[in-house]
Amino acid sequence: MKRDDLIHPIISGNKIRKLKFNLKEALRSECKAIITFGGAYSNHLIASAAAAKELGIPVIGKVRGEELTSDSNSILQHCHSLGMDLEFLMRSEFSAQKHQSGLLELDGSRYWFIPEGGANTEGIEGCTEIVTELNQDYDYYLVAQGTTTTSLGLLKSIPENAKLIVVPVLKGFDVQKEMRHLLLDDVLFESLSSKLIIWDAYHHGGYAKTSPELLAFIDEFHLHNHFRVEPVYTGKVFYALNDFLMKEKELFVGKSVLVVHTGGVFMK
């Protein structure tokens, strides 16, 4: 397992991966501020707030839900305490803006826009480093999938004879369509797609949804392991792996398998 959850107590896992090159470009472009997007319980927002504070860059977080305030929950409170300027948008307005990406000029000033979840080319580039940091190759790489940013970074960087297994955490998610859309290169995606395996039956109802089976598995998992997982991403990955090994274990006989722990367990 690759423990990317240990990178930083707040800017952990794939969050720091997806922010790295966005932040570098914002600094290089001498932007007035970073603008990014997220929901009320967004780990991406809190990671962005923490990273911007460490770098001394002003940051604006646009939050889905005009009824919210900076006191609505502990995540938003912490974003505010880290210096993030929070703006609360109507859901339709949020949906129309959340994919804005890169350098944009507003009222004569430069701003660097990071889409919701860090889902852009810079985010993908950051996630390729998950593989380049490894000291060996594996036959199978296993990861939770949300925006597809992390899985695209992995798909681009794993060895040609390896396979990437993705576990989508959203219900009814068209994995290949979304990956193709984010990559912006149909020819490249076609060349990479032969390395992709999709386990799409482990969403447990959809994003941030759970099931009694998933929660029971996570409780049992914590009894036998010294690290923690959560039910949104990594809990579903380990549930899927455990279930698959119970049914189809011959797939991995004689093979090396790497699970990427993408973080998600927030530690103040």
Tab-separated table of C-alpha atoms in Angstrom:
chain	number	residue	atom	x	y	z
A	1	MET	CA	0.000	0.000	0.000
A	2	LYS	CA	1.146	3.545	-0.726
A	3	ARG	CA	0.280	5.692	2.283
A	4	ASP	CA	-0.328	9.069	0.692
A	5	ASP	CA	-2.557	9.867	3.663
A	6	LEU	CA	0.660	10.439	5.638
A	7	ILE	CA	1.951	13.269	3.442
A	8	HIS	CA	0.393	16.051	5.537
A	9	PRO	CA	-2.231	16.209	8.317
A	10	ILE	CA	-4.505	18.489	6.255
A	11	ILE	CA	-3.156	18.643	2.688
A	12	SER	CA	-2.976	14.873	2.469
A	13	GLY	CA	-3.306	12.152	-0.107
A	14	ASN	CA	-4.333	13.039	-3.622
A	15	LYS	CA	-5.366	16.546	-2.517
A	16	ILE	CA	-1.779	17.737	-2.356
A	17	ARG	CA	-1.038	15.927	-5.618
A	18	LYS	CA	-3.815	17.768	-7.435
A	19	LEU	CA	-2.870	21.130	-5.942
A	20	LYS	CA	0.888	21.018	-6.523
A	21	PHE	CA	1.134	22.149	-10.142
A	22	ASN	CA	-1.907	24.410	-9.858
A	23	LEU	CA	-0.157	26.284	-7.053
A	24	LYS	CA	3.111	26.406	-8.979
A	25	GLU	CA	1.335	27.964	-11.955
A	26	ALA	CA	-0.492	30.457	-9.741
A	27	LEU	CA	2.835	31.593	-8.272
A	28	ARG	CA	4.572	31.655	-11.653
A	29	SER	CA	1.752	33.745	-13.106
A	30	GLU	CA	1.893	36.156	-10.156
A	31	CYS	CA	-1.834	35.813	-9.543
A	32	LYS	CA	-3.714	38.030	-7.137
A	33	ALA	CA	-5.462	34.985	-5.659
A	34	ILE	CA	-6.511	31.392	-6.206
A	35	ILE	CA	-10.197	30.659	-6.737
A	36	THR	CA	-11.518	27.139	-6.238
A	37	PHE	CA	-14.790	25.282	-5.657
A	38	GLY	CA	-16.291	22.728	-3.295
A	39	GLY	CA	-19.254	21.525	-1.304
A	40	ALA	CA	-19.995	22.088	2.358
A	41	TYR	CA	-17.813	19.156	3.476
A	42	SER	CA	-15.099	19.443	0.841
A	43	ASN	CA	-11.657	18.087	1.748
A	44	HIS	CA	-10.418	19.855	-1.378
A	45	LEU	CA	-11.459	23.237	0.034
A	46	ILE	CA	-9.725	22.707	3.344
A	47	ALA	CA	-6.583	21.406	1.630
A	48	SER	CA	-6.587	24.443	-0.669
A	49	ALA	CA	-6.992	26.788	2.285
A	50	ALA	CA	-4.108	25.173	4.170
A	51	ALA	CA	-1.790	25.103	1.147
A	52	ALA	CA	-2.524	28.712	0.227
A	53	LYS	CA	-1.820	29.819	3.779
A	54	GLU	CA	1.537	28.021	3.831
A	55	LEU	CA	2.507	29.685	0.537
A	56	GLY	CA	1.114	33.097	1.436
A	57	ILE	CA	-1.338	33.150	-1.476
A	58	PRO	CA	-4.822	34.662	-0.999
A	59	VAL	CA	-7.518	32.068	-1.714
A	60	ILE	CA	-11.233	32.286	-2.436
A	61	GLY	CA	-13.428	29.246	-1.916
A	62	LYS	CA	-16.715	29.183	-3.775
A	63	VAL	CA	-19.089	26.887	-1.898
A	64	ARG	CA	-22.195	25.113	-3.180
A	65	GLY	CA	-25.259	26.326	-1.224
A	66	GLU	CA	-26.304	29.934	-0.739
A	67	GLU	CA	-27.925	29.012	2.599
A	68	LEU	CA	-24.548	28.196	4.171
A	69	THR	CA	-22.204	30.384	6.210
A	70	SER	CA	-18.650	30.013	7.457
A	71	ASP	CA	-20.124	28.703	10.725
A	72	SER	CA	-22.263	25.964	9.140
A	73	ASN	CA	-19.856	23.124	9.983
A	74	SER	CA	-16.333	22.403	11.237
A	75	ILE	CA	-14.862	22.115	7.730
A	76	LEU	CA	-16.056	25.560	6.662
A	77	GLN	CA	-15.052	27.005	10.020
A	78	HIS	CA	-11.555	25.627	9.569
A	79	CYS	CA	-11.312	26.944	5.998
A	80	HIS	CA	-12.278	30.384	7.305
A	81	SER	CA	-9.780	30.180	10.183
A	82	LEU	CA	-7.023	29.369	7.666
A	83	GLY	CA	-7.781	32.608	5.825
A	84	MET	CA	-9.954	31.368	2.974
A	85	ASP	CA	-12.494	33.950	1.782
A	86	LEU	CA	-15.709	31.944	1.425
A	87	GLU	CA	-18.401	32.810	-1.122
A	88	PHE	CA	-21.668	30.858	-1.049
A	89	LEU	CA	-23.343	30.258	-4.402
A	90	MET	CA	-26.728	29.060	-5.526
A	91	ARG	CA	-26.477	25.504	-6.801
A	92	SER	CA	-27.174	26.478	-10.404
A	93	GLU	CA	-24.513	29.184	-10.251
A	94	PHE	CA	-22.044	26.784	-8.667
A	95	SER	CA	-22.647	24.159	-11.378
A	96	ALA	CA	-22.066	26.753	-14.077
A	97	GLN	CA	-18.715	27.830	-12.601
A	98	LYS	CA	-17.159	24.757	-10.938
A	99	HIS	CA	-15.205	23.612	-14.013
A	100	GLN	CA	-13.382	26.940	-14.519
A	101	SER	CA	-9.683	26.201	-14.811
A	102	GLY	CA	-6.404	28.001	-15.257
A	103	LEU	CA	-5.445	31.630	-15.637
A	104	LEU	CA	-8.297	34.123	-15.969
A	105	GLU	CA	-8.336	37.895	-15.738
A	106	LEU	CA	-11.040	39.635	-13.721
A	107	ASP	CA	-11.254	43.429	-13.326
A	108	GLY	CA	-7.675	43.814	-14.474
A	109	SER	CA	-6.215	41.248	-12.059
A	110	ARG	CA	-4.971	37.711	-12.669
A	111	TYR	CA	-6.576	34.793	-10.851
A	112	TRP	CA	-5.763	31.094	-11.004
A	113	PHE	CA	-8.891	28.932	-11.075
A	114	ILE	CA	-8.799	25.361	-9.751
A	115	PRO	CA	-11.912	23.320	-10.613
A	116	GLU	CA	-13.857	21.407	-7.982
A	117	GLY	CA	-11.685	18.581	-6.669
A	118	GLY	CA	-8.603	19.837	-8.528
A	119	ALA	CA	-9.827	18.144	-11.702
A	120	ASN	CA	-7.680	19.653	-14.459
A	121	THR	CA	-4.500	19.017	-16.445
A	122	GLU	CA	-2.312	20.291	-13.611
A	123	GLY	CA	-4.089	17.966	-11.203
A	124	ILE	CA	-3.485	14.969	-13.448
A	125	GLU	CA	0.197	15.881	-13.757
A	126	GLY	CA	0.544	15.966	-9.977
A	127	CYS	CA	-1.007	12.531	-9.636
A	128	THR	CA	1.522	10.968	-12.018
A	129	GLU	CA	4.066	11.436	-9.228
A	130	ILE	CA	2.339	8.759	-7.145
A	131	VAL	CA	3.936	6.214	-9.479
A	132	THR	CA	7.229	7.963	-10.173
A	133	GLU	CA	7.983	7.998	-6.427
A	134	LEU	CA	7.772	4.206	-6.177
A	135	ASN	CA	10.923	2.087	-6.022
A	136	GLN	CA	9.383	-0.860	-7.880
A	137	ASP	CA	6.732	-1.701	-10.463
A	138	TYR	CA	3.517	-3.595	-9.745
A	139	ASP	CA	1.206	-5.741	-11.826
A	140	TYR	CA	-1.969	-4.126	-10.481
A	141	TYR	CA	-2.656	-0.672	-9.040
A	142	LEU	CA	-5.913	-0.116	-7.154
A	143	VAL	CA	-7.497	3.260	-6.350
A	144	ALA	CA	-10.814	4.915	-5.471
A	145	GLN	CA	-12.254	7.090	-8.209
A	146	GLY	CA	-14.148	10.346	-7.897
A	147	THR	CA	-13.360	13.057	-10.452
A	148	THR	CA	-11.006	10.624	-12.321
A	149	THR	CA	-8.050	13.022	-11.859
A	150	THR	CA	-6.017	10.634	-9.715
A	151	SER	CA	-6.828	7.601	-11.822
A	152	LEU	CA	-5.783	9.424	-15.005
A	153	GLY	CA	-2.476	10.371	-13.414
A	154	LEU	CA	-1.939	6.733	-12.495
A	155	LEU	CA	-3.057	5.441	-15.885
A	156	LYS	CA	-0.560	7.719	-17.632
A	157	SER	CA	2.362	6.643	-15.458
A	158	ILE	CA	2.002	2.934	-14.625
A	159	PRO	CA	4.081	0.461	-16.708
A	160	GLU	CA	2.716	-0.594	-20.090
A	161	ASN	CA	2.091	-4.171	-18.953
A	162	ALA	CA	0.364	-3.179	-15.694
A	163	LYS	CA	-3.347	-2.761	-14.993
A	164	LEU	CA	-5.142	0.020	-13.104
A	165	ILE	CA	-8.246	-1.056	-11.169
A	166	VAL	CA	-10.581	1.825	-10.336
A	167	VAL	CA	-13.425	1.732	-7.821
A	168	PRO	CA	-15.897	4.531	-8.677
A	169	VAL	CA	-17.593	5.949	-5.579
A	170	LEU	CA	-20.432	7.516	-7.570
A	171	LYS	CA	-23.503	5.586	-8.649
A	172	GLY	CA	-24.146	5.328	-12.398
A	173	PHE	CA	-20.776	6.875	-13.201
A	174	ASP	CA	-19.625	6.546	-16.821
A	175	VAL	CA	-15.947	6.023	-16.069
A	176	GLN	CA	-14.567	6.031	-19.599
A	177	LYS	CA	-16.653	9.013	-20.702
A	178	GLU	CA	-15.547	11.097	-17.708
A	179	MET	CA	-11.893	10.126	-18.045
A	180	ARG	CA	-11.905	10.902	-21.755
A	181	HIS	CA	-13.559	14.269	-21.100
A	182	LEU	CA	-11.006	15.302	-18.461
A	183	LEU	CA	-7.954	14.072	-20.368
A	184	LEU	CA	-8.921	16.150	-23.450
A	185	ASP	CA	-7.078	13.723	-25.733
A	186	ASP	CA	-9.135	10.928	-27.290
A	187	VAL	CA	-6.145	9.341	-29.028
A	188	LEU	CA	-4.136	9.194	-25.811
A	189	PHE	CA	-7.072	7.785	-23.862
A	190	GLU	CA	-7.604	5.042	-26.437
A	191	SER	CA	-3.958	4.052	-26.085
A	192	LEU	CA	-4.250	3.948	-22.286
A	193	SER	CA	-7.690	2.355	-21.891
A	194	SER	CA	-6.384	-1.202	-22.385
A	195	LYS	CA	-4.701	-0.855	-18.980
A	196	LEU	CA	-7.981	0.052	-17.251
A	197	ILE	CA	-10.188	-2.275	-15.174
A	198	ILE	CA	-13.412	-0.914	-13.661
A	199	TRP	CA	-15.032	-2.331	-10.514
A	200	ASP	CA	-18.247	-0.314	-10.524
A	201	ALA	CA	-20.397	-2.340	-8.110
A	202	TYR	CA	-18.952	-0.974	-4.867
A	203	HIS	CA	-20.389	2.547	-4.598
A	204	HIS	CA	-22.821	1.463	-1.807
A	205	GLY	CA	-25.508	3.809	-3.086
A	206	GLY	CA	-23.413	6.662	-4.436
A	207	TYR	CA	-21.079	9.446	-3.364
A	208	ALA	CA	-20.835	9.738	0.437
A	209	LYS	CA	-23.465	6.992	0.729
A	210	THR	CA	-22.861	3.950	2.890
A	211	SER	CA	-24.394	0.578	3.647
A	212	PRO	CA	-24.506	-1.521	6.820
A	213	GLU	CA	-22.115	-3.933	5.119
A	214	LEU	CA	-19.594	-1.194	4.353
A	215	LEU	CA	-19.712	0.278	7.856
A	216	ALA	CA	-19.362	-3.147	9.452
A	217	PHE	CA	-16.396	-3.900	7.201
A	218	ILE	CA	-14.673	-0.628	8.150
A	219	ASP	CA	-15.176	-1.332	11.866
A	220	GLU	CA	-13.666	-4.781	11.404
A	221	PHE	CA	-10.862	-3.337	9.274
A	222	HIS	CA	-9.883	-0.935	12.058
A	223	LEU	CA	-9.668	-3.807	14.535
A	224	HIS	CA	-6.962	-5.495	12.465
A	225	ASN	CA	-5.013	-2.579	10.975
A	226	HIS	CA	-3.031	0.297	12.449
A	227	PHE	CA	-4.236	2.898	9.921
A	228	ARG	CA	-7.685	4.289	9.298
A	229	VAL	CA	-9.944	4.452	6.261
A	230	GLU	CA	-13.178	6.375	5.702
A	231	PRO	CA	-16.446	5.360	4.009
A	232	VAL	CA	-16.342	7.818	1.099
A	233	TYR	CA	-13.227	6.628	-0.748
A	234	THR	CA	-10.658	4.308	0.818
A	235	GLY	CA	-13.173	2.244	2.783
A	236	LYS	CA	-14.908	1.349	-0.482
A	237	VAL	CA	-11.600	0.394	-2.109
A	238	PHE	CA	-10.655	-2.047	0.634
A	239	TYR	CA	-14.192	-3.428	0.757
A	240	ALA	CA	-14.006	-4.046	-3.000
A	241	LEU	CA	-10.604	-5.693	-2.757
A	242	ASN	CA	-11.712	-7.936	0.102
A	243	ASP	CA	-14.901	-8.928	-1.714
A	244	PHE	CA	-13.056	-9.624	-4.939
A	245	LEU	CA	-10.447	-11.762	-3.200
A	246	MET	CA	-13.242	-13.833	-1.686
A	247	LYS	CA	-14.705	-14.487	-5.150
A	248	GLU	CA	-11.981	-14.217	-7.793
A	249	LYS	CA	-8.675	-14.527	-5.945
A	250	GLU	CA	-6.996	-16.339	-8.828
A	251	LEU	CA	-6.637	-13.010	-10.669
A	252	PHE	CA	-3.863	-11.965	-8.300
A	253	VAL	CA	-2.056	-15.301	-7.875
A	254	GLY	CA	1.653	-14.670	-8.377
A	255	LYS	CA	1.014	-10.960	-9.000
A	256	SER	CA	2.016	-7.832	-7.090
A	257	VAL	CA	-0.779	-5.421	-6.126
A	258	LEU	CA	-0.481	-1.844	-4.878
A	259	VAL	CA	-3.408	-0.086	-3.172
A	260	VAL	CA	-3.120	3.715	-3.153
A	261	HIS	CA	-4.459	5.250	0.058
A	262	THR	CA	-5.605	8.625	-1.252
A	263	GLY	CA	-6.271	10.189	2.151
A	264	GLY	CA	-9.652	11.565	3.117
A	265	VAL	CA	-9.232	11.027	6.860
A	266	PHE	CA	-9.113	14.618	8.081
A	267	MET	CA	-6.821	15.251	11.046
A	268	LYS	CA	-6.681	18.683	12.637
